XYZ file of C-alpha atoms in Angstrom:
60
model
C -12.471 -2.761 -14.052
C -8.898 -2.103 -14.460
C -8.813 0.370 -11.737
C -9.864 -2.277 -8.994
C -7.828 -4.748 -10.823
C -4.898 -1.883 -9.970
C -5.639 -1.185 -6.090
C -6.219 -4.575 -5.810
C -2.200 -5.440 -6.408
C -0.943 -2.335 -4.627
C -2.171 -3.998 -1.721
C -0.898 -7.119 -2.154
C 2.581 -5.154 -3.066
C 1.736 -3.512 -0.063
C 0.459 -6.114 2.142
C 4.003 -7.989 0.903
C 5.754 -4.747 1.826
C 4.680 -4.754 5.659
C 5.444 -8.371 6.382
C 8.779 -8.174 5.253
C 9.623 -5.047 7.586
C 7.561 -6.780 10.358
C 9.926 -9.698 10.143
C 12.934 -6.878 10.072
C 12.011 -5.065 13.055
C 11.493 -8.359 14.981
C 14.832 -10.256 13.937
C 17.044 -6.857 14.867
C 14.272 -4.960 16.948
C 14.673 -2.050 14.702
C 12.124 0.034 12.757
C 13.805 2.009 9.542
C 12.005 5.445 9.325
C 12.476 5.146 5.785
C 10.783 1.572 5.573
C 8.195 3.757 7.623
C 7.931 6.366 4.778
C 7.803 4.410 2.116
C 4.736 2.748 3.944
C 3.308 6.079 4.328
C 3.709 7.006 0.800
C 2.509 3.706 -1.069
C -0.606 4.001 1.574
C -0.828 7.407 0.151
C -1.244 6.580 -3.472
C -3.819 3.939 -2.345
C -6.248 5.969 -0.942
C -5.411 8.555 -3.303
C -6.844 5.284 -6.329
C -9.458 4.504 -4.050
C -10.989 7.978 -3.963
C -10.603 8.313 -8.062
C -12.245 4.937 -7.989
C -15.153 5.294 -5.759
C -15.789 8.509 -7.627
C -16.567 7.103 -10.654
C -18.865 4.501 -9.499
C -20.560 7.388 -7.985
C -21.382 8.250 -11.076
C -22.134 5.285 -12.468
């Protein structure tokens, strides 16, 4: 269950980051490449964790 809790925490953090970036983009009419790269990296981490968790569940 700790793996699932970790993924939920990461999803929450990513959601907060997306909201922060969206607010800034709406305020400035700009989207920064480093923000997009950070989101891509974080989603890659989430997907890798989800794949590990699903692999564990498959073997149950």
